[in-house]
């Protein structure tokens, strides 16, 4: 530390002072010696706070032991000759001289936060008081200061701020920071006459991974994904954890909307490699909705809502997609919202009904069963097909209670179908992916069969190929449990997903339903014909009954019969129909499909 010529030898408190000002102060004090002077000095020396006495110009005349320790001075070093600038960082000493001293002169005292220049070169944050001391003649000649180290308090406050502004799991900023950042970013972008993008990302398979590998694995996945996505962004951009498996990215200073594309590529590429989770590697994709400032909104909330509308569209058009916001999405969004409200009430209002579509056994020339297909009798929109509301049921989780209702109702109504046909007419029920992996399914099924007194072999569960192939290991276990109950199991929409033949062989299936897309172009489309033939022969090799879906013409029937297909289902035989009609239909069935269709 630099000491000037005013550096005096160590001595008594009073002797440390020097120069004309100090003399004046000593004389002032000497005139009115305090009876407890010595004790007060001991207190000041013992306090852990920095205590100093200075003159008008900021030259030190006294510094207590704690102050010396903070500055790195030994007890024997003199302090006269030290200036305020030797104790505080430059900006702080200027502020004290120009702001604190005049304020103390005016009001007797100043307090505020400041910093002390520590011996190791760092700053110590302090809460400081400056007092102005008047001489009896009314002239202010000296100042004293007390400064308290508030480093810990600062850390504590910062930690508290970090905790309230960051997500504890991923360490990413949270929605509070997003709002602040968006305000700032939009103002900056506007000044530069540029564009900013708000991207809402939603992980595609998170729920499934969380359900199958457990909560801890889900957390690990989120941490790893957050790290990878963050690595794609520039320092000015921000990624925020927005919800369970939702992230928001704000990318500013874009010259045009196209400039976002490389960022989207980078985000996508970040998740191309599998993510290590619980000792395994899992693939995880995301759907994204994007809105742009200023085109899609001028305020943060509007941009977020519009990105959300785009995300909704991206998710409903399949996984791993991203979608830019378009104005008509909002109208559609509002419509969907209204629909969702209606959907939540539909069960209690008993608006769901089942229609039954016959399945015809080609060789036996009889009804082989009925497929129960869900319809929603909407009070204003009329009868709605599942495509218009099943995705929303899945999205909202309502699919599980609705599927339970379907199962119970189909089992109850199947008795009427069986009784009317004379011959046994098993009923098939579609099981959604979510319901299939719901751990309550097996018990619930047992309960329903018992309540309705239905032989298990009269119920067939249709599970789509894509549901089965999502997680073959778990699917195998669930199928085995269902098989244990004795119900029949069919693979639905066969040919539209990617089946692993090895697993197909191991699954305890009873039937295979060839998807309508292959049947509709029979027998003219070579590819369809080849695939249908191959599916029939594969099904038979695996010991399964093969059903062709969506059969509409006599030519298709001929082709299927010629290639040994067991059963057909489609408009040619009968459309899905209400229960009573299906019961009448079962009575009027003829020996051949052609006669039945006639
Ligand atoms: P899916 O299980 O493959 O059902 C066959 C679909 O093809 C039915 O459509 C049926 O009406 C239609 N279809 C049958 N024959 C023909 C035909 O000759 N030509 C044409 N063009 N179409 C035909 P729907 O009833 O609209 O159901 C569509 C899908 O919704 C079903 O496909 C199934 O995946 C799902 N679904 C239906 N009911 C339920 C249910 O209760 N629960 C669940 N989770 N999904 C259901
Ligand atoms: Mg089906
Ligand atoms: Mg199907």
PDB file of C-alpha atoms in Angstrom, residues 356-362 369-373 428 430 460 462 492 513-514 516 519 546-552 556 560 565 567-576:
ATOM      1  CA  UNK A 356     -70.623 -51.539 -34.059  1.00  0.00           C
ATOM      2  CA  UNK A 357     -69.087 -52.626 -37.312  1.00  0.00           C
ATOM      3  CA  UNK A 358     -69.483 -56.267 -38.353  1.00  0.00           C
ATOM      4  CA  UNK A 359     -66.542 -58.497 -39.184  1.00  0.00           C
ATOM      5  CA  UNK A 360     -67.292 -61.311 -41.610  1.00  0.00           C
ATOM      6  CA  UNK A 361     -65.670 -64.741 -41.705  1.00  0.00           C
ATOM      7  CA  UNK A 362     -65.018 -65.526 -45.388  1.00  0.00           C
ATOM      8  CA  UNK A 369     -67.676 -60.395 -34.440  1.00  0.00           C
ATOM      9  CA  UNK A 370     -68.206 -56.665 -34.152  1.00  0.00           C
ATOM     10  CA  UNK A 371     -65.739 -53.854 -33.620  1.00  0.00           C
ATOM     11  CA  UNK A 372     -66.949 -51.258 -31.137  1.00  0.00           C
ATOM     12  CA  UNK A 373     -66.179 -47.764 -32.451  1.00  0.00           C
ATOM     13  CA  UNK A 428     -63.453 -55.972 -30.360  1.00  0.00           C
ATOM     14  CA  UNK A 430     -59.702 -50.398 -29.423  1.00  0.00           C
ATOM     15  CA  UNK A 460     -60.835 -58.926 -28.297  1.00  0.00           C
ATOM     16  CA  UNK A 462     -57.154 -54.145 -30.615  1.00  0.00           C
ATOM     17  CA  UNK A 492     -54.526 -53.142 -35.383  1.00  0.00           C
ATOM     18  CA  UNK A 513     -55.701 -56.499 -38.925  1.00  0.00           C
ATOM     19  CA  UNK A 514     -54.305 -55.258 -42.225  1.00  0.00           C
ATOM     20  CA  UNK A 516     -57.250 -49.953 -44.782  1.00  0.00           C
ATOM     21  CA  UNK A 519     -56.847 -52.639 -48.994  1.00  0.00           C
ATOM     22  CA  UNK A 546     -55.980 -62.223 -40.570  1.00  0.00           C
ATOM     23  CA  UNK A 547     -58.617 -59.514 -40.988  1.00  0.00           C
ATOM     24  CA  UNK A 548     -58.659 -57.007 -43.838  1.00  0.00           C
ATOM     25  CA  UNK A 549     -59.975 -53.557 -42.826  1.00  0.00           C
ATOM     26  CA  UNK A 550     -61.803 -51.077 -45.040  1.00  0.00           C
ATOM     27  CA  UNK A 551     -63.112 -53.551 -47.578  1.00  0.00           C
ATOM     28  CA  UNK A 552     -65.463 -51.686 -49.927  1.00  0.00           C
ATOM     29  CA  UNK A 556     -61.304 -56.591 -53.042  1.00  0.00           C
ATOM     30  CA  UNK A 560     -58.672 -61.420 -50.307  1.00  0.00           C
ATOM     31  CA  UNK A 565     -57.569 -63.890 -45.857  1.00  0.00           C
ATOM     32  CA  UNK A 567     -62.004 -62.187 -42.282  1.00  0.00           C
ATOM     33  CA  UNK A 568     -63.086 -58.895 -43.755  1.00  0.00           C
ATOM     34  CA  UNK A 569     -64.439 -55.699 -42.255  1.00  0.00           C
ATOM     35  CA  UNK A 570     -65.617 -52.678 -44.200  1.00  0.00           C
ATOM     36  CA  UNK A 571     -68.453 -50.796 -45.810  1.00  0.00           C
ATOM     37  CA  UNK A 572     -68.948 -53.691 -48.247  1.00  0.00           C
ATOM     38  CA  UNK A 573     -70.270 -55.783 -45.365  1.00  0.00           C
ATOM     39  CA  UNK A 574     -71.606 -53.019 -43.185  1.00  0.00           C
ATOM     40  CA  UNK A 575     -70.781 -49.592 -41.832  1.00  0.00           C
ATOM     41  CA  UNK A 576     -70.402 -48.963 -38.125  1.00  0.00           C
TER      42      UNK A 576
END
